[in-house]
Coordinates of C-alpha atoms in Angstrom, one line a residue:
Chain K
M1054 CA -27.4 27.7 19.9
K1055 CA -29.2 25.0 17.9
T1056 CA -29.1 21.3 18.6
E1057 CA -29.5 18.9 15.7
T1058 CA -29.9 15.2 16.1
T1059 CA -30.2 14.2 12.4
I1060 CA -27.8 14.5 9.5
Q1061 CA -30.5 16.1 7.4
G1062 CA -31.3 18.7 10.2
L1063 CA -27.6 19.5 10.5
S1064 CA -27.2 20.0 6.7
A1065 CA -30.2 22.3 6.7
S1066 CA -28.8 24.3 9.6
L1067 CA -25.5 24.6 7.9
S1068 CA -26.8 25.3 4.4
P1069 CA -27.0 29.2 4.7
A1070 CA -23.5 29.4 6.2
R1071 CA -22.1 27.2 3.4
A1072 CA -23.8 29.2 0.7
A1073 CA -22.4 32.4 2.2
K1074 CA -18.9 30.8 2.2
K1075 CA -18.6 31.3 5.9
L1076 CA -15.7 29.4 7.6
I1077 CA -17.0 26.4 9.5
G1078 CA -15.1 25.1 12.5
F1079 CA -15.8 21.6 13.9
V1080 CA -15.0 20.1 17.3
P1081 CA -15.8 16.3 17.5
T1082 CA -16.4 15.1 21.0
M1083 CA -17.9 12.2 23.0
G1084 CA -19.5 14.7 25.4
N1085 CA -19.0 14.9 29.2
L1086 CA -17.2 18.1 28.4
H1087 CA -14.5 19.7 30.5
E1088 CA -12.2 22.8 30.1
G1089 CA -10.1 20.9 27.6
H1090 CA -13.0 20.5 25.2
L1091 CA -14.2 24.1 25.9
N1092 CA -10.7 25.3 24.9
L1093 CA -11.1 23.6 21.5
V1094 CA -14.4 25.4 21.1
R1095 CA -12.8 28.7 22.0
E1096 CA -10.0 28.1 19.4
A1097 CA -12.7 27.3 16.8
R1098 CA -14.6 30.4 17.8
K1099 CA -11.5 32.6 17.2
L1100 CA -10.8 31.2 13.7
C1101 CA -14.3 30.5 12.3
D1102 CA -17.6 32.1 11.6
V1103 CA -19.7 29.1 12.6
V1104 CA -18.8 26.5 15.2
V1105 CA -20.2 23.0 15.2
V1106 CA -19.6 20.6 18.1
S1107 CA -20.6 17.0 17.8
I1108 CA -21.4 14.9 20.9
F1109 CA -21.4 11.2 19.9
V1110 CA -20.2 8.3 22.0
N1111 CA -18.9 6.2 19.2
P1112 CA -19.5 2.5 19.8
I1113 CA -17.0 1.2 17.3
Q1114 CA -14.0 2.7 19.0
F1115 CA -14.6 0.9 22.3
G1116 CA -13.2 -2.6 22.8
P1117 CA -15.4 -5.5 24.1
N1118 CA -14.0 -4.9 27.6
E1119 CA -14.2 -1.1 27.5
D1120 CA -16.7 1.2 29.1
F1121 CA -19.0 2.1 26.2
D1122 CA -22.2 1.5 28.2
N1123 CA -21.0 3.3 31.2
Y1124 CA -19.4 6.2 29.4
P1125 CA -21.0 9.3 30.9
R1126 CA -23.8 10.9 28.8
T1127 CA -24.4 14.5 30.0
L1128 CA -26.0 16.3 27.1
D1129 CA -27.9 18.9 29.1
Q1130 CA -24.9 20.0 31.1
D1131 CA -22.7 19.8 28.0
S1132 CA -25.1 22.0 26.1
K1133 CA -25.1 24.7 28.8
L1134 CA -21.3 24.8 28.7
L1135 CA -21.2 24.9 24.9
A1136 CA -23.6 27.8 24.8
E1137 CA -21.5 29.8 27.2
V1138 CA -18.3 29.5 25.0
G1139 CA -20.1 30.4 21.8
C1140 CA -20.9 27.1 20.1
D1141 CA -23.4 27.7 17.3
I1142 CA -24.6 24.2 16.6
V1143 CA -24.5 21.0 18.7
F1144 CA -24.8 17.8 16.6
A1145 CA -25.9 15.0 18.8
P1146 CA -27.0 12.0 16.7
S1147 CA -28.1 8.6 17.8
V1148 CA -26.1 5.5 17.0
E1149 CA -28.7 4.6 14.4
Q1150 CA -28.5 8.0 12.8
M1151 CA -24.7 7.6 12.4
Y1152 CA -24.5 3.9 11.4
G1153 CA -27.9 3.2 9.9
K1154 CA -29.7 -0.1 9.9
K1155 CA -27.7 -1.9 7.3
P1156 CA -24.4 -3.4 8.3
R1157 CA -21.3 -1.3 7.8
L1158 CA -18.7 -3.1 5.6
T1159 CA -16.1 -0.3 5.3
N1160 CA -13.1 0.1 7.5
I1161 CA -10.4 2.7 7.5
S1162 CA -7.0 1.7 9.0
V1163 CA -3.9 3.7 9.5
G1164 CA -0.8 1.5 9.5
E1165 CA 2.4 1.7 11.7
I1166 CA 1.5 4.7 13.9
T1167 CA -1.6 2.9 15.4
N1168 CA 0.3 -0.3 16.3
D1169 CA 1.9 0.9 19.5
L1170 CA 1.3 3.3 22.4
C1171 CA -2.4 3.3 23.0
G1172 CA -3.0 1.2 19.9
L1173 CA -1.2 -1.8 21.4
Q1174 CA -3.7 -2.3 24.2
R1175 CA -6.8 -1.2 22.2
P1176 CA -6.8 -3.2 18.9
G1177 CA -9.2 -1.7 16.4
H1178 CA -9.6 1.5 18.5
F1179 CA -8.0 3.8 16.0
D1180 CA -9.9 2.2 13.1
G1181 CA -13.1 3.1 14.9
V1182 CA -11.9 6.6 15.4
A1183 CA -10.8 7.0 11.8
V1184 CA -14.2 5.7 10.5
V1185 CA -16.3 8.0 12.8
V1186 CA -14.2 11.1 12.3
T1187 CA -14.3 10.5 8.5
K1188 CA -18.1 10.2 8.6
L1189 CA -18.4 13.3 10.7
F1190 CA -16.1 15.2 8.4
N1191 CA -18.2 14.2 5.4
I1192 CA -21.4 15.2 7.3
V1193 CA -20.2 18.6 8.6
Q1194 CA -17.8 19.4 5.8
P1195 CA -15.9 21.9 8.0
N1196 CA -13.0 24.2 6.9
Y1197 CA -11.2 23.5 10.2
A1198 CA -11.3 20.6 12.6
F1199 CA -10.0 21.0 16.2
F1200 CA -8.5 18.2 18.3
G1201 CA -6.6 18.2 21.6
Q1202 CA -2.9 17.4 21.9
K1203 CA -3.8 15.3 25.0
D1204 CA -4.8 12.5 22.6
Y1205 CA -1.6 13.1 20.7
Q1206 CA -1.6 9.7 18.9
Q1207 CA -5.3 10.2 17.9
L1208 CA -4.3 13.7 16.5
A1209 CA -1.4 12.2 14.6
V1210 CA -3.7 9.4 13.2
I1211 CA -6.2 12.0 12.1
R1212 CA -3.6 14.2 10.4
Q1213 CA -2.3 11.1 8.6
F1214 CA -5.6 10.0 7.1
V1215 CA -6.7 13.5 6.3
Q1216 CA -3.4 13.9 4.3
D1217 CA -3.6 10.4 2.8
L1218 CA -7.2 10.7 1.6
N1219 CA -7.0 14.4 0.6
I1220 CA -9.8 15.3 2.9
P1221 CA -10.4 19.0 2.2
L1222 CA -10.0 20.6 5.6
E1223 CA -7.3 21.7 8.0
V1224 CA -6.6 19.9 11.2
I1225 CA -5.7 22.1 14.2
G1226 CA -4.0 20.6 17.3
V1227 CA -4.8 22.5 20.5
P1228 CA -2.4 22.3 23.5
I1229 CA -3.4 20.3 26.6
A1230 CA -5.6 22.0 29.1
R1231 CA -4.3 21.3 32.7
A1232 CA -5.6 21.7 36.2
A1233 CA -3.7 24.2 38.3
D1234 CA -1.6 21.3 39.7
G1235 CA -0.7 20.1 36.2
L1236 CA -3.1 17.2 35.8
A1237 CA -4.2 16.9 32.1
L1238 CA -8.0 17.4 32.0
S1239 CA -9.8 14.3 31.0
S1240 CA -13.3 12.9 31.3
R1241 CA -11.7 10.0 33.1
N1242 CA -10.5 12.2 36.0
G1243 CA -14.0 12.0 37.3
Y1244 CA -13.4 8.3 38.0
L1245 CA -10.6 9.1 40.5
S1246 CA -11.1 9.0 44.3
E1247 CA -10.1 12.1 46.2
E1248 CA -6.8 10.4 47.2
Q1249 CA -6.1 9.3 43.6
R1250 CA -6.8 12.8 42.4
Q1251 CA -4.1 14.1 44.8
T1252 CA -1.6 11.6 43.4
A1253 CA -2.4 12.0 39.7
P1254 CA -0.4 15.3 39.1
V1255 CA 2.7 13.3 39.6
I1256 CA 2.4 12.3 35.9
F1257 CA 2.9 15.9 34.7
Q1258 CA 5.5 16.7 37.4
T1259 CA 7.5 13.7 36.3
L1260 CA 7.3 14.7 32.6
K1261 CA 8.5 18.2 33.4
Q1262 CA 11.4 16.7 35.4
A1263 CA 12.2 14.5 32.4
E1264 CA 12.2 17.5 30.2
Q1265 CA 14.8 19.2 32.5
Q1266 CA 16.9 16.0 32.6
L1267 CA 16.9 15.8 28.8
Q1268 CA 18.0 19.4 28.5
Q1269 CA 20.8 18.7 31.0
K1270 CA 22.0 16.0 28.6
T1271 CA 20.8 12.9 30.5
S1272 CA 20.4 10.1 28.0
L1273 CA 16.9 9.4 26.7
D1274 CA 17.0 5.8 27.9
E1275 CA 17.9 6.9 31.4
V1276 CA 15.2 9.5 31.4
L1277 CA 12.5 7.0 30.4
V1278 CA 13.6 4.6 33.2
N1279 CA 13.4 7.5 35.6
I1280 CA 9.9 8.4 34.6
K1281 CA 8.8 4.8 35.1
A1282 CA 10.4 4.6 38.5
A1283 CA 8.9 7.8 39.7
L1284 CA 5.4 6.8 38.6
T1285 CA 5.6 3.4 40.0
Q1286 CA 6.9 4.8 43.3
A1287 CA 3.9 7.1 43.4
G1288 CA 1.6 4.0 43.2
L1289 CA 0.7 4.1 39.5
V1290 CA 0.9 1.0 37.3
V1291 CA 2.7 2.0 34.2
D1292 CA 1.3 0.8 30.9
Y1293 CA 4.0 2.6 28.7
V1294 CA 6.5 5.3 28.9
E1295 CA 7.8 6.1 25.4
A1296 CA 9.5 8.8 23.3
R1297 CA 8.6 9.5 19.7
T1298 CA 9.3 12.1 17.1
P1299 CA 6.4 14.5 16.6
E1300 CA 5.3 12.2 13.7
L1301 CA 5.3 9.2 16.0
Q1302 CA 8.4 7.6 14.6
K1303 CA 10.6 5.7 17.2
T1304 CA 13.8 7.4 18.3
S1305 CA 16.4 6.4 20.9
E1306 CA 18.3 9.7 21.1
F1307 CA 17.4 13.2 22.0
N1308 CA 18.8 14.9 18.9
Q1309 CA 15.6 16.3 17.6
D1310 CA 12.3 17.6 19.0
L1311 CA 10.4 14.7 20.6
V1312 CA 7.3 13.8 22.5
L1313 CA 7.3 11.9 25.8
F1314 CA 4.2 9.7 26.2
V1315 CA 2.9 8.2 29.4
A1316 CA 0.0 5.8 30.0
A1317 CA -0.6 4.5 33.6
K1318 CA -3.3 3.2 35.7
L1319 CA -4.3 4.7 39.0
G1320 CA -6.6 2.2 40.6
K1321 CA -8.9 1.2 37.8
T1322 CA -8.5 4.5 35.9
R1323 CA -6.2 4.6 33.0
L1324 CA -4.6 8.1 32.5
I1325 CA -2.5 9.4 29.6
D1326 CA -0.4 12.4 29.2
N1327 CA 2.4 13.7 26.9
L1328 CA 4.9 16.5 26.7
Q1329 CA 6.6 18.0 23.7
V1330 CA 10.3 18.6 24.3
K1331 CA 12.3 20.9 22.1
F1332 CA 15.8 20.0 21.2
T1333 CA 18.3 22.8 21.2
A1334 CA 21.7 21.7 20.1
Chain E
M232 CA -11.8 21.9 -22.5
K233 CA -9.1 22.4 -19.9
T234 CA -6.5 19.9 -18.8
E235 CA -5.3 20.1 -15.2
T236 CA -2.4 18.0 -13.9
T237 CA -2.3 19.3 -10.3
I238 CA -4.7 19.2 -7.4
Q239 CA -4.2 23.0 -6.9
G240 CA -4.9 23.7 -10.6
L241 CA -8.0 21.6 -10.6
S242 CA -9.3 23.3 -7.5
A243 CA -8.7 26.7 -9.1
S244 CA -10.5 25.6 -12.3
L245 CA -13.5 24.4 -10.3
S246 CA -13.7 27.2 -7.9
P247 CA -16.0 29.5 -9.9
A248 CA -18.4 26.6 -10.6
R249 CA -18.4 25.7 -7.0
A250 CA -19.1 29.3 -5.9
A251 CA -21.9 29.5 -8.4
K252 CA -23.4 26.3 -7.0
K253 CA -23.2 24.6 -10.3
L254 CA -23.7 20.8 -10.4
I255 CA -20.4 19.0 -10.8
G256 CA -20.3 15.6 -12.5
F257 CA -17.3 13.4 -12.2
V258 CA -16.2 10.4 -14.2
P259 CA -13.0 8.6 -12.9
T260 CA -11.1 6.6 -15.5
M261 CA -7.7 5.1 -16.1
G262 CA -7.8 6.4 -19.7
N263 CA -7.5 4.4 -22.9
L264 CA -11.1 5.5 -23.4
H265 CA -13.7 3.7 -25.4
E266 CA -17.5 4.2 -26.0
G267 CA -18.2 2.8 -22.6
H268 CA -16.3 5.6 -20.9
L269 CA -17.8 8.1 -23.3
N270 CA -21.3 7.0 -22.4
L271 CA -20.4 7.8 -18.8
V272 CA -19.4 11.3 -19.9
R273 CA -22.6 11.7 -21.9
E274 CA -24.7 10.8 -18.9
A275 CA -22.7 13.3 -16.7
R276 CA -23.2 15.9 -19.4
K277 CA -27.0 15.4 -19.3
L278 CA -27.3 15.7 -15.5
C279 CA -24.6 18.3 -14.6
D280 CA -23.3 21.8 -15.4
V281 CA -19.6 21.0 -15.3
V282 CA -18.1 17.6 -16.2
V283 CA -14.8 16.5 -14.8
V284 CA -13.0 13.3 -16.1
S285 CA -10.0 12.0 -14.4
I286 CA -7.4 9.9 -16.2
F287 CA -5.1 8.3 -13.7
V288 CA -3.6 4.8 -13.9
N289 CA -3.7 4.0 -10.2
P290 CA -0.7 1.9 -9.2
I291 CA -2.1 0.6 -5.9
Q292 CA -5.0 -1.2 -7.5
F293 CA -2.6 -3.4 -9.6
G294 CA -1.3 -6.6 -8.1
P295 CA 2.5 -7.5 -8.4
N296 CA 1.8 -9.7 -11.5
E297 CA -0.6 -7.3 -13.2
D298 CA -0.1 -5.0 -16.1
F299 CA 0.5 -1.6 -14.4
D300 CA 3.6 -0.7 -16.5
N301 CA 2.0 -1.9 -19.7
Y302 CA -1.4 -0.4 -19.1
P303 CA -2.0 1.8 -22.2
R304 CA -1.5 5.5 -21.7
T305 CA -3.2 7.4 -24.5
L306 CA -3.8 10.9 -23.1
D307 CA -3.8 12.8 -26.5
Q308 CA -6.3 10.5 -28.1
D309 CA -8.4 10.4 -24.9
S310 CA -8.5 14.2 -24.7
K311 CA -9.8 14.4 -28.3
L312 CA -12.6 12.0 -27.6
L313 CA -13.5 13.8 -24.3
A314 CA -13.6 17.2 -26.0
E315 CA -16.1 15.7 -28.6
V316 CA -18.5 14.5 -25.9
G317 CA -18.5 17.7 -24.0
C318 CA -16.1 17.1 -21.1
D319 CA -15.1 20.5 -19.4
I320 CA -12.1 19.5 -17.4
V321 CA -9.6 16.6 -17.7
F322 CA -7.8 15.9 -14.5
A323 CA -4.6 13.9 -15.4
P324 CA -2.3 13.9 -12.3
S325 CA 1.0 12.2 -11.9
V326 CA 1.5 9.4 -9.4
E327 CA 3.5 11.8 -7.2
Q328 CA 0.7 14.4 -7.4
M329 CA -1.8 11.8 -6.2
Y330 CA 0.3 10.0 -3.6
G331 CA 2.9 12.5 -2.6
K332 CA 6.5 11.8 -1.4
K333 CA 5.7 10.6 2.1
P334 CA 4.5 7.0 2.5
R335 CA 0.8 6.5 2.6
L336 CA -0.3 4.7 5.8
T337 CA -4.1 4.8 5.4
N338 CA -6.1 2.0 3.8
I339 CA -9.8 1.6 3.1
S340 CA -11.2 -1.9 2.9
V341 CA -14.7 -3.0 2.2
G342 CA -15.5 -6.3 3.8
E343 CA -17.5 -9.3 2.5
I344 CA -18.4 -8.1 -1.0
T345 CA -14.7 -7.8 -2.0
N346 CA -13.8 -11.3 -1.0
D347 CA -15.1 -13.1 -4.0
L348 CA -15.8 -12.7 -7.7
C349 CA -12.9 -10.5 -9.0
G350 CA -11.7 -9.9 -5.5
L351 CA -10.7 -13.5 -5.0
Q352 CA -8.0 -13.4 -7.7
R353 CA -6.9 -9.9 -7.0
P354 CA -6.2 -9.4 -3.3
G355 CA -6.0 -5.8 -2.3
H356 CA -7.4 -4.6 -5.7
F357 CA -10.6 -3.2 -4.3
D358 CA -8.7 -1.6 -1.4
G359 CA -6.7 0.3 -4.0
V360 CA -9.8 1.3 -5.8
A361 CA -11.5 2.5 -2.6
V362 CA -8.5 4.6 -1.6
V363 CA -8.0 6.2 -5.0
V364 CA -11.7 6.9 -5.6
T365 CA -12.0 8.4 -2.1
K366 CA -9.0 10.6 -2.8
L367 CA -10.5 11.7 -6.1
F368 CA -13.9 12.4 -4.5
N369 CA -12.2 14.6 -1.9
I370 CA -10.2 16.4 -4.6
V371 CA -13.1 16.9 -7.1
Q372 CA -16.0 17.1 -4.6
P373 CA -18.6 16.3 -7.2
N374 CA -22.3 16.2 -6.8
Y375 CA -22.6 13.1 -9.0
A376 CA -20.1 10.4 -9.8
F377 CA -20.6 8.0 -12.7
F378 CA -19.4 4.4 -12.9
G379 CA -20.1 1.7 -15.5
Q380 CA -22.2 -1.4 -14.6
K381 CA -19.6 -3.4 -16.5
D382 CA -17.4 -3.4 -13.4
Y383 CA -20.5 -4.2 -11.3
Q384 CA -18.5 -5.4 -8.3
Q385 CA -16.5 -2.2 -8.3
L386 CA -19.7 -0.1 -8.5
A387 CA -21.2 -2.0 -5.6
V388 CA -18.0 -1.5 -3.5
I389 CA -18.1 2.2 -4.3
R390 CA -21.8 2.5 -3.4
Q391 CA -21.0 0.7 -0.1
F392 CA -18.2 2.9 1.1
V393 CA -19.9 6.1 -0.1
Q394 CA -22.9 5.1 2.1
D395 CA -20.7 3.8 5.0
L396 CA -18.6 6.9 5.1
N397 CA -21.4 9.5 4.4
I398 CA -19.5 10.8 1.4
P399 CA -21.6 13.7 0.2
L400 CA -22.4 12.8 -3.4
E401 CA -24.6 10.5 -5.5
V402 CA -23.2 7.5 -7.3
I403 CA -24.8 6.8 -10.7
G404 CA -24.4 3.4 -12.3
V405 CA -24.5 3.5 -16.1
P406 CA -25.5 0.4 -18.2
I407 CA -22.9 -1.6 -20.1
A408 CA -21.9 -0.3 -23.5
R409 CA -21.7 -3.2 -26.0
A410 CA -20.4 -3.7 -29.5
A411 CA -23.0 -4.5 -32.1
D412 CA -22.3 -8.2 -31.6
G413 CA -22.8 -7.9 -27.8
L414 CA -19.3 -7.8 -26.5
A415 CA -19.0 -5.6 -23.5
L416 CA -16.6 -2.7 -24.3
S417 CA -13.4 -2.8 -22.4
S418 CA -9.8 -1.5 -22.7
R419 CA -8.7 -5.1 -22.7
N420 CA -10.6 -5.9 -25.9
G421 CA -7.6 -4.3 -27.6
Y422 CA -5.4 -7.2 -26.5
L423 CA -7.6 -9.7 -28.4
S424 CA -6.4 -11.2 -31.7
E425 CA -8.8 -11.0 -34.6
E426 CA -9.9 -14.6 -34.1
Q427 CA -10.3 -14.1 -30.3
R428 CA -12.4 -11.0 -31.0
Q429 CA -14.7 -13.2 -33.2
T430 CA -15.1 -15.6 -30.3
A431 CA -15.6 -13.1 -27.4
P432 CA -19.3 -12.2 -28.0
V433 CA -20.1 -15.8 -26.9
I434 CA -20.0 -14.4 -23.3
F435 CA -22.9 -12.1 -23.8
Q436 CA -24.8 -14.6 -26.0
T437 CA -24.4 -17.2 -23.3
L438 CA -25.6 -14.7 -20.6
K439 CA -28.7 -13.9 -22.7
Q440 CA -29.4 -17.6 -23.2
A441 CA -29.1 -18.0 -19.4
E442 CA -31.6 -15.2 -18.8
Q443 CA -34.1 -17.1 -21.1
Q444 CA -33.5 -20.4 -19.3
L445 CA -34.1 -18.7 -15.9
Q446 CA -37.3 -17.2 -17.2
Q447 CA -38.4 -20.6 -18.4
K448 CA -37.8 -21.9 -14.9
T449 CA -34.6 -23.8 -15.4
S450 CA -32.9 -24.0 -11.9
L451 CA -30.2 -21.5 -11.2
D452 CA -27.6 -24.3 -10.5
E453 CA -28.3 -25.8 -13.9
V454 CA -28.1 -22.4 -15.7
L455 CA -24.7 -21.7 -14.1
V456 CA -23.5 -25.1 -15.2
N457 CA -24.8 -24.4 -18.8
I458 CA -22.9 -21.1 -18.9
K459 CA -19.7 -22.7 -17.9
A460 CA -20.1 -25.5 -20.4
A461 CA -20.9 -23.1 -23.3
L462 CA -17.9 -20.8 -22.5
T463 CA -15.5 -23.7 -22.2
Q464 CA -16.7 -25.2 -25.4
A465 CA -16.1 -21.9 -27.2
G466 CA -12.4 -22.0 -26.0
L467 CA -12.5 -19.7 -22.9
V468 CA -11.0 -20.7 -19.6
V469 CA -13.6 -19.9 -17.0
D470 CA -12.5 -18.1 -13.9
Y471 CA -15.9 -17.8 -12.4
V472 CA -19.6 -18.0 -13.2
E473 CA -21.7 -16.7 -10.3
A474 CA -25.1 -15.4 -9.4
R475 CA -25.6 -12.7 -6.8
T476 CA -28.3 -10.4 -5.6
P477 CA -28.0 -6.8 -6.8
E478 CA -26.2 -6.0 -3.5
L479 CA -23.8 -8.9 -4.2
Q480 CA -25.2 -11.3 -1.6
K481 CA -25.0 -15.0 -2.5
T482 CA -28.2 -16.7 -3.6
S483 CA -28.9 -20.2 -4.9
E484 CA -32.4 -19.7 -6.2
F485 CA -34.0 -17.4 -8.8
N486 CA -36.7 -16.0 -6.6
Q487 CA -35.6 -12.3 -6.8
D488 CA -33.8 -10.0 -9.2
L489 CA -30.2 -11.2 -9.6
V490 CA -27.0 -10.5 -11.5
L491 CA -25.1 -13.2 -13.5
F492 CA -21.4 -12.7 -13.4
V493 CA -18.8 -14.1 -15.8
A494 CA -15.0 -13.8 -15.8
A495 CA -13.1 -15.9 -18.3
K496 CA -9.8 -15.9 -20.1
L497 CA -9.5 -15.8 -23.9
G498 CA -5.8 -16.5 -24.5
K499 CA -4.0 -14.2 -22.1
T500 CA -6.8 -11.7 -21.9
R501 CA -9.2 -11.8 -18.9
L502 CA -12.7 -10.6 -19.9
I503 CA -15.6 -9.9 -17.5
D504 CA -19.3 -9.3 -18.1
N505 CA -22.5 -9.4 -16.2
L506 CA -26.3 -9.4 -16.9
Q507 CA -29.0 -8.2 -14.6
V508 CA -32.0 -10.6 -14.7
K509 CA -35.4 -9.5 -13.4
F510 CA -37.5 -12.0 -11.5
T511 CA -41.2 -12.0 -12.3
A512 CA -43.1 -14.5 -10.2

C-alpha cells in the first residue's frame, strides 16, 4: 500500500492503472476509521482493480462552533487498518495541498435537500462537502465512489450533484455497519461514556420498532411521535425525527418506500441513524 | 466531421481517441459562429489531436428579460464553417439532453469576481455559465479548453472554478478577433444597423487611445473619464468603463498590468470589449 500526500504524487501513482484502463474505486473519508469505513473499502475491493482511500479532515464542512480542531487524526492506525482490507493507495493531503494559498472563490450548493435534517443545524455544511468531494473526484477520477448510507443525506446530496453536473463516475451507497447491539458505527461513538454507550443502541431499537408499527398500519405521524417519546425517555435530546422518500422528499403517509431519520444528542455527542422501510401494499 | 446530439453518442465517438491517449481540445460555443469562434477552433487544431466544438444555447445563463428565445440558431451554417477549419466533432445537444427531466438542484457560484462588470447587470448569469461549462467539461473530458478573451470576465470565472475545483484540464485564453476597423467580433454585431456598425469601432479606437494616454502617464481616473466621454459623444450609452488587474481585482493606479473594460449600448445592442495594457515602469 502506498501513501500519497500530494495531488501530483497521487496522479503519478494512478497513471499506470489509468493507462491500463483498470477500474478505480474511491472511498473518501475523514480518517479515524472504523468497521463502517472498512466495509466501504471491502465493497470497493470487490468491484474495482485499484482502491484509493482519501483521509482528509475538510475544514470547510465544519461550522464555527464545530469540532474541526479536535476531530481525531489517527493516520498511522488508519493506515494499518486500510492495508489489512486491501487498500492500494492512501491519499492524505494537507489543507494547503487541497485548498492552495490563493483564496477559493467557488462554491457548490445543492438546493432543497440540504435545507433540512442535518442541513438545518449546520448551514454551509453540505456546500463544504460538495466542494471537497467534487475536488477529490477531479483529483482521483475514479470509476466508482463509495459512501455509507449512515450519512444518508450526504449520500443523496452527492448523488444529486454528480447527476446535475454529469460527473463521470458511479456513486455506490453501502448499507450501515452496526455494532452487535445495533448501534450504527461512527467516529463519534468514541466520545460516549460507558454508560452512554449502553444507552445508544436505543436509537436503532426504536427505529426497528417503528418499522414494525408502520408495517402493522400505525399512521406515520403516530410512529414519529412514538420514536421521539422513546428516545426522550431513554435520556436523549432529540434534534429531529423525520420521514422522507428515498430521494429526500417530504411525505406524510406510508404509501411508498421511505427512510426514517433520527438525530439526537446523548450528553454532548450528536448521533444520527436512519432506517429504510419498504412499503408493501 | 461528425455531429453528435447525445451525451452517449459523443462518448462513443470520443472513446477511441481517449483510449489512444490522444489530446482532446474543446471549444464550447452557443453557435451563430463568427471568425472569433473559428479562431478558437484553429488554436485547438494546432494544439490537439481531436477537436470537439459544442453548440448549445444554454437557457440558465439568460436572465428573464434576455434574448434566449431569439438567440440565433444557425446549426447548418455553423457546421459548414466548423468543417472548413478542421473541427472533428460537433456536439449539439438539446436542452433536455443537457438538463434531463428531473429538476436540477445544484448550483455553482464564483464569488467576488462575478459581482461587478457584466455580473452586476446580469444576476445569476455567471452561475449559469459555471454550471453548463462544468457539465460540458465532465461530458467531453478534454485536455484543453479554449475561450475567447473577448468575454474576459467569463474567462477569468472559468479559470477560477477550474482551479478551485481541480478540474483536470488546461484553460487557454485566445486573443480577441477583430474586424479590419477594430470592432471586436460578436454574434451581437449582427443586430447593428448599417449606421450603428459604422459607429461601433469607436469602442476599440477609444481603448487604444486610452492605452496611449496611460503610457504617457495620464492618471487612470482621468483616462477612464476620457473613455466614457468619447463613447457618449459617439452616441453610445455607457454601461461601465472599468480598470481591473488581469485577475479582475480592482485597482485605481496604473502601476501594474491591467485590463480596460467597456460595456455600452448602441441602440438596443449591448457591446463589450476590453484591452490588456502592459505597465512598463
